[in-house]
Amino acid sequence: VVSDTRRLSDVEWFRDVHGDAVQTVRVVASEETRKRRNWVFTAGVDDAESECGLDQGVAFDWVITNDGDERCLDEQLEPLLRSLRGRL
């Protein structure tokens, strides 16, 4: 498990080296949720490649929305966890 990749070249490297074993997961939250969590956009940081380099060009295997609803999060994570367990 790699908890944080930042660039398209990172994802491409893992896919090249590990092939079909790689599962990409993107965790998203609405801007409103992010602000509730005290996030404030900082130009030069939040728009840098290290923060948004994967916003385009990656077809994620899983997209999980984490807006603070625990039941909704659990419902999204369960199929992902089942899939991963099936690969062990």
Short mmCIF file of N, CA and C in Angstrom, two decimals:
data_model
loop_
_atom_site.label_atom_id
_atom_site.label_comp_id
_atom_site.label_asym_id
_atom_site.label_seq_id
_atom_site.Cartn_x
_atom_site.Cartn_y
_atom_site.Cartn_z
N VAL A 1 0.85 -1.17 0.00
CA VAL A 1 0.00 0.00 0.00
C VAL A 1 0.89 1.23 0.00
N VAL A 2 0.66 2.08 -0.97
CA VAL A 2 1.35 3.37 -1.04
C VAL A 2 0.28 4.41 -0.76
N SER A 3 0.44 5.14 0.30
CA SER A 3 -0.63 6.03 0.75
C SER A 3 -0.68 7.37 0.05
N ASP A 4 0.34 7.71 -0.72
CA ASP A 4 0.33 9.04 -1.32
C ASP A 4 1.25 9.10 -2.53
N THR A 5 0.65 9.21 -3.70
CA THR A 5 1.43 9.53 -4.89
C THR A 5 1.00 10.91 -5.33
N ARG A 6 1.90 11.63 -5.95
CA ARG A 6 1.63 13.03 -6.28
C ARG A 6 1.63 13.35 -7.76
N ARG A 7 2.29 12.51 -8.56
CA ARG A 7 2.47 12.83 -9.96
C ARG A 7 2.05 11.65 -10.84
N LEU A 8 1.67 11.96 -12.07
CA LEU A 8 1.31 10.93 -13.02
C LEU A 8 2.46 9.95 -13.21
N SER A 9 3.68 10.44 -13.21
CA SER A 9 4.83 9.55 -13.38
C SER A 9 4.93 8.54 -12.24
N ASP A 10 4.48 8.89 -11.03
CA ASP A 10 4.46 7.95 -9.91
C ASP A 10 3.53 6.78 -10.22
N VAL A 11 2.32 7.10 -10.65
CA VAL A 11 1.33 6.06 -10.96
C VAL A 11 1.82 5.21 -12.12
N GLU A 12 2.35 5.86 -13.14
CA GLU A 12 2.86 5.11 -14.30
C GLU A 12 3.97 4.14 -13.89
N TRP A 13 4.87 4.56 -12.99
CA TRP A 13 5.95 3.68 -12.54
C TRP A 13 5.39 2.44 -11.85
N PHE A 14 4.46 2.64 -10.93
CA PHE A 14 3.87 1.49 -10.22
C PHE A 14 3.17 0.55 -11.20
N ARG A 15 2.44 1.12 -12.15
CA ARG A 15 1.76 0.27 -13.13
C ARG A 15 2.75 -0.48 -14.01
N ASP A 16 3.83 0.19 -14.42
CA ASP A 16 4.86 -0.47 -15.25
C ASP A 16 5.53 -1.60 -14.49
N VAL A 17 5.85 -1.38 -13.22
CA VAL A 17 6.59 -2.36 -12.43
C VAL A 17 5.69 -3.48 -11.90
N HIS A 18 4.46 -3.13 -11.49
CA HIS A 18 3.61 -4.10 -10.80
C HIS A 18 2.36 -4.51 -11.59
N GLY A 19 2.15 -3.92 -12.73
CA GLY A 19 1.06 -4.31 -13.62
C GLY A 19 -0.32 -4.31 -12.99
N ASP A 20 -1.04 -5.42 -13.22
CA ASP A 20 -2.43 -5.53 -12.77
C ASP A 20 -2.60 -5.58 -11.26
N ALA A 21 -1.52 -5.73 -10.53
CA ALA A 21 -1.62 -5.74 -9.07
C ALA A 21 -1.93 -4.34 -8.52
N VAL A 22 -1.70 -3.32 -9.33
CA VAL A 22 -1.90 -1.94 -8.89
C VAL A 22 -3.38 -1.59 -8.96
N GLN A 23 -3.89 -1.09 -7.86
CA GLN A 23 -5.23 -0.54 -7.78
C GLN A 23 -5.10 0.90 -7.30
N THR A 24 -5.63 1.83 -8.08
CA THR A 24 -5.53 3.23 -7.70
C THR A 24 -6.82 3.66 -7.01
N VAL A 25 -6.66 4.39 -5.92
CA VAL A 25 -7.79 4.86 -5.14
C VAL A 25 -7.64 6.37 -4.95
N ARG A 26 -8.64 7.10 -5.32
CA ARG A 26 -8.64 8.54 -5.11
C ARG A 26 -9.67 8.85 -4.04
N VAL A 27 -9.27 9.60 -3.04
CA VAL A 27 -10.19 10.03 -1.99
C VAL A 27 -10.47 11.50 -2.22
N VAL A 28 -11.74 11.85 -2.32
CA VAL A 28 -12.14 13.23 -2.59
C VAL A 28 -13.06 13.72 -1.49
N ALA A 29 -13.11 15.02 -1.36
CA ALA A 29 -14.06 15.69 -0.46
C ALA A 29 -14.45 16.99 -1.14
N SER A 30 -15.66 17.41 -0.89
CA SER A 30 -16.12 18.66 -1.48
C SER A 30 -15.31 19.83 -0.92
N GLU A 31 -15.29 20.91 -1.66
CA GLU A 31 -14.58 22.10 -1.17
C GLU A 31 -15.19 22.58 0.15
N GLU A 32 -16.50 22.47 0.26
CA GLU A 32 -17.18 22.86 1.50
C GLU A 32 -16.67 22.03 2.68
N THR A 33 -16.58 20.73 2.50
CA THR A 33 -16.07 19.84 3.55
C THR A 33 -14.63 20.19 3.88
N ARG A 34 -13.83 20.41 2.86
CA ARG A 34 -12.42 20.73 3.08
C ARG A 34 -12.28 22.03 3.89
N LYS A 35 -13.12 23.01 3.60
CA LYS A 35 -13.08 24.27 4.35
C LYS A 35 -13.51 24.06 5.80
N ARG A 36 -14.51 23.18 6.01
CA ARG A 36 -14.92 22.85 7.39
C ARG A 36 -13.78 22.21 8.15
N ARG A 37 -12.88 21.57 7.42
CA ARG A 37 -11.71 20.93 8.03
C ARG A 37 -10.52 21.88 8.08
N ASN A 38 -10.81 23.17 7.91
CA ASN A 38 -9.83 24.26 8.03
C ASN A 38 -8.86 24.37 6.86
N TRP A 39 -9.20 23.82 5.70
CA TRP A 39 -8.37 23.99 4.51
C TRP A 39 -8.63 25.36 3.91
N VAL A 40 -7.58 26.05 3.52
CA VAL A 40 -7.67 27.33 2.83
C VAL A 40 -6.76 27.24 1.62
N PHE A 41 -7.29 27.56 0.44
CA PHE A 41 -6.50 27.51 -0.78
C PHE A 41 -5.31 28.45 -0.66
N THR A 42 -4.13 27.94 -1.01
CA THR A 42 -2.91 28.74 -1.01
C THR A 42 -2.30 28.65 -2.40
N ALA A 43 -2.33 29.78 -3.12
CA ALA A 43 -1.76 29.82 -4.47
C ALA A 43 -0.28 29.47 -4.41
N GLY A 44 0.17 28.72 -5.41
CA GLY A 44 1.55 28.30 -5.45
C GLY A 44 1.80 27.01 -4.69
N VAL A 45 0.85 26.62 -3.86
CA VAL A 45 0.94 25.35 -3.13
C VAL A 45 -0.16 24.42 -3.64
N ASP A 46 -1.40 24.83 -3.46
CA ASP A 46 -2.53 23.97 -3.79
C ASP A 46 -2.77 23.82 -5.30
N ASP A 47 -2.13 24.66 -6.10
CA ASP A 47 -2.25 24.52 -7.54
C ASP A 47 -0.95 24.01 -8.17
N ALA A 48 -0.03 23.54 -7.36
CA ALA A 48 1.24 22.98 -7.84
C ALA A 48 1.04 21.52 -8.26
N GLU A 49 1.94 21.03 -9.10
CA GLU A 49 1.84 19.65 -9.58
C GLU A 49 1.78 18.66 -8.43
N SER A 50 2.48 18.94 -7.36
CA SER A 50 2.49 18.01 -6.22
C SER A 50 1.13 17.90 -5.54
N GLU A 51 0.24 18.84 -5.80
CA GLU A 51 -1.09 18.82 -5.20
C GLU A 51 -2.19 18.46 -6.20
N CYS A 52 -1.98 18.79 -7.47
CA CYS A 52 -3.06 18.55 -8.44
C CYS A 52 -2.58 17.82 -9.68
N GLY A 53 -1.40 17.22 -9.62
CA GLY A 53 -0.85 16.52 -10.77
C GLY A 53 -1.64 15.30 -11.19
N LEU A 54 -2.48 14.78 -10.32
CA LEU A 54 -3.28 13.60 -10.67
C LEU A 54 -4.75 13.95 -10.92
N ASP A 55 -5.04 15.25 -11.03
CA ASP A 55 -6.42 15.65 -11.29
C ASP A 55 -6.87 15.28 -12.69
N GLN A 56 -5.93 15.06 -13.60
CA GLN A 56 -6.23 14.66 -14.97
C GLN A 56 -5.24 13.59 -15.40
N GLY A 57 -5.66 12.75 -16.31
CA GLY A 57 -4.75 11.78 -16.89
C GLY A 57 -4.69 10.44 -16.20
N VAL A 58 -5.43 10.26 -15.11
CA VAL A 58 -5.44 8.97 -14.40
C VAL A 58 -6.87 8.45 -14.35
N ALA A 59 -7.03 7.22 -14.81
CA ALA A 59 -8.32 6.56 -14.65
C ALA A 59 -8.23 5.76 -13.35
N PHE A 60 -8.76 6.31 -12.28
CA PHE A 60 -8.68 5.66 -10.97
C PHE A 60 -9.59 4.43 -10.95
N ASP A 61 -9.11 3.40 -10.30
CA ASP A 61 -9.92 2.19 -10.15
C ASP A 61 -11.06 2.41 -9.16
N TRP A 62 -10.79 3.24 -8.18
CA TRP A 62 -11.77 3.52 -7.13
C TRP A 62 -11.74 5.01 -6.81
N VAL A 63 -12.91 5.60 -6.63
CA VAL A 63 -13.01 6.99 -6.17
C VAL A 63 -13.91 6.95 -4.94
N ILE A 64 -13.35 7.37 -3.82
CA ILE A 64 -14.05 7.35 -2.54
C ILE A 64 -14.31 8.79 -2.12
N THR A 65 -15.55 9.08 -1.77
CA THR A 65 -15.90 10.42 -1.29
C THR A 65 -15.94 10.41 0.23
N ASN A 66 -15.17 11.31 0.82
CA ASN A 66 -15.11 11.40 2.29
C ASN A 66 -15.55 12.80 2.72
N ASP A 67 -16.86 12.96 2.81
CA ASP A 67 -17.42 14.24 3.23
C ASP A 67 -17.92 14.21 4.68
N GLY A 68 -17.51 13.20 5.43
CA GLY A 68 -17.85 13.16 6.84
C GLY A 68 -19.00 12.26 7.22
N ASP A 69 -19.63 11.62 6.22
CA ASP A 69 -20.74 10.71 6.50
C ASP A 69 -20.16 9.31 6.65
N GLU A 70 -20.06 8.83 7.88
CA GLU A 70 -19.40 7.57 8.16
C GLU A 70 -20.09 6.39 7.47
N ARG A 71 -21.40 6.36 7.47
CA ARG A 71 -22.14 5.27 6.82
C ARG A 71 -21.86 5.25 5.32
N CYS A 72 -21.87 6.41 4.70
CA CYS A 72 -21.60 6.52 3.27
C CYS A 72 -20.17 6.08 2.96
N LEU A 73 -19.24 6.47 3.80
CA LEU A 73 -17.85 6.07 3.62
C LEU A 73 -17.71 4.56 3.74
N ASP A 74 -18.34 3.96 4.74
CA ASP A 74 -18.30 2.51 4.92
C ASP A 74 -18.87 1.79 3.70
N GLU A 75 -19.97 2.32 3.16
CA GLU A 75 -20.59 1.70 1.98
C GLU A 75 -19.67 1.74 0.76
N GLN A 76 -18.85 2.76 0.66
CA GLN A 76 -17.91 2.86 -0.45
C GLN A 76 -16.68 1.99 -0.23
N LEU A 77 -16.25 1.88 1.01
CA LEU A 77 -15.04 1.13 1.31
C LEU A 77 -15.25 -0.38 1.27
N GLU A 78 -16.45 -0.83 1.58
CA GLU A 78 -16.68 -2.28 1.64
C GLU A 78 -16.40 -2.98 0.32
N PRO A 79 -16.88 -2.50 -0.83
CA PRO A 79 -16.54 -3.18 -2.09
C PRO A 79 -15.04 -3.13 -2.39
N LEU A 80 -14.40 -2.04 -2.05
CA LEU A 80 -12.95 -1.93 -2.24
C LEU A 80 -12.23 -2.97 -1.40
N LEU A 81 -12.60 -3.08 -0.15
CA LEU A 81 -11.95 -4.05 0.74
C LEU A 81 -12.22 -5.48 0.28
N ARG A 82 -13.43 -5.77 -0.17
CA ARG A 82 -13.75 -7.10 -0.70
C ARG A 82 -12.86 -7.42 -1.90
N SER A 83 -12.71 -6.44 -2.77
CA SER A 83 -11.87 -6.63 -3.96
C SER A 83 -10.42 -6.91 -3.58
N LEU A 84 -9.92 -6.13 -2.63
CA LEU A 84 -8.52 -6.32 -2.22
C LEU A 84 -8.33 -7.67 -1.53
N ARG A 85 -9.28 -8.05 -0.69
CA ARG A 85 -9.18 -9.36 -0.03
C ARG A 85 -9.17 -10.49 -1.06
N GLY A 86 -9.94 -10.31 -2.12
CA GLY A 86 -10.01 -11.31 -3.17
C GLY A 86 -8.72 -11.46 -3.96
N ARG A 87 -7.86 -10.46 -3.87
CA ARG A 87 -6.59 -10.50 -4.59
C ARG A 87 -5.47 -11.11 -3.75
N LEU A 88 -5.72 -11.33 -2.45
CA LEU A 88 -4.67 -11.87 -1.58
C LEU A 88 -4.44 -13.34 -1.83
#
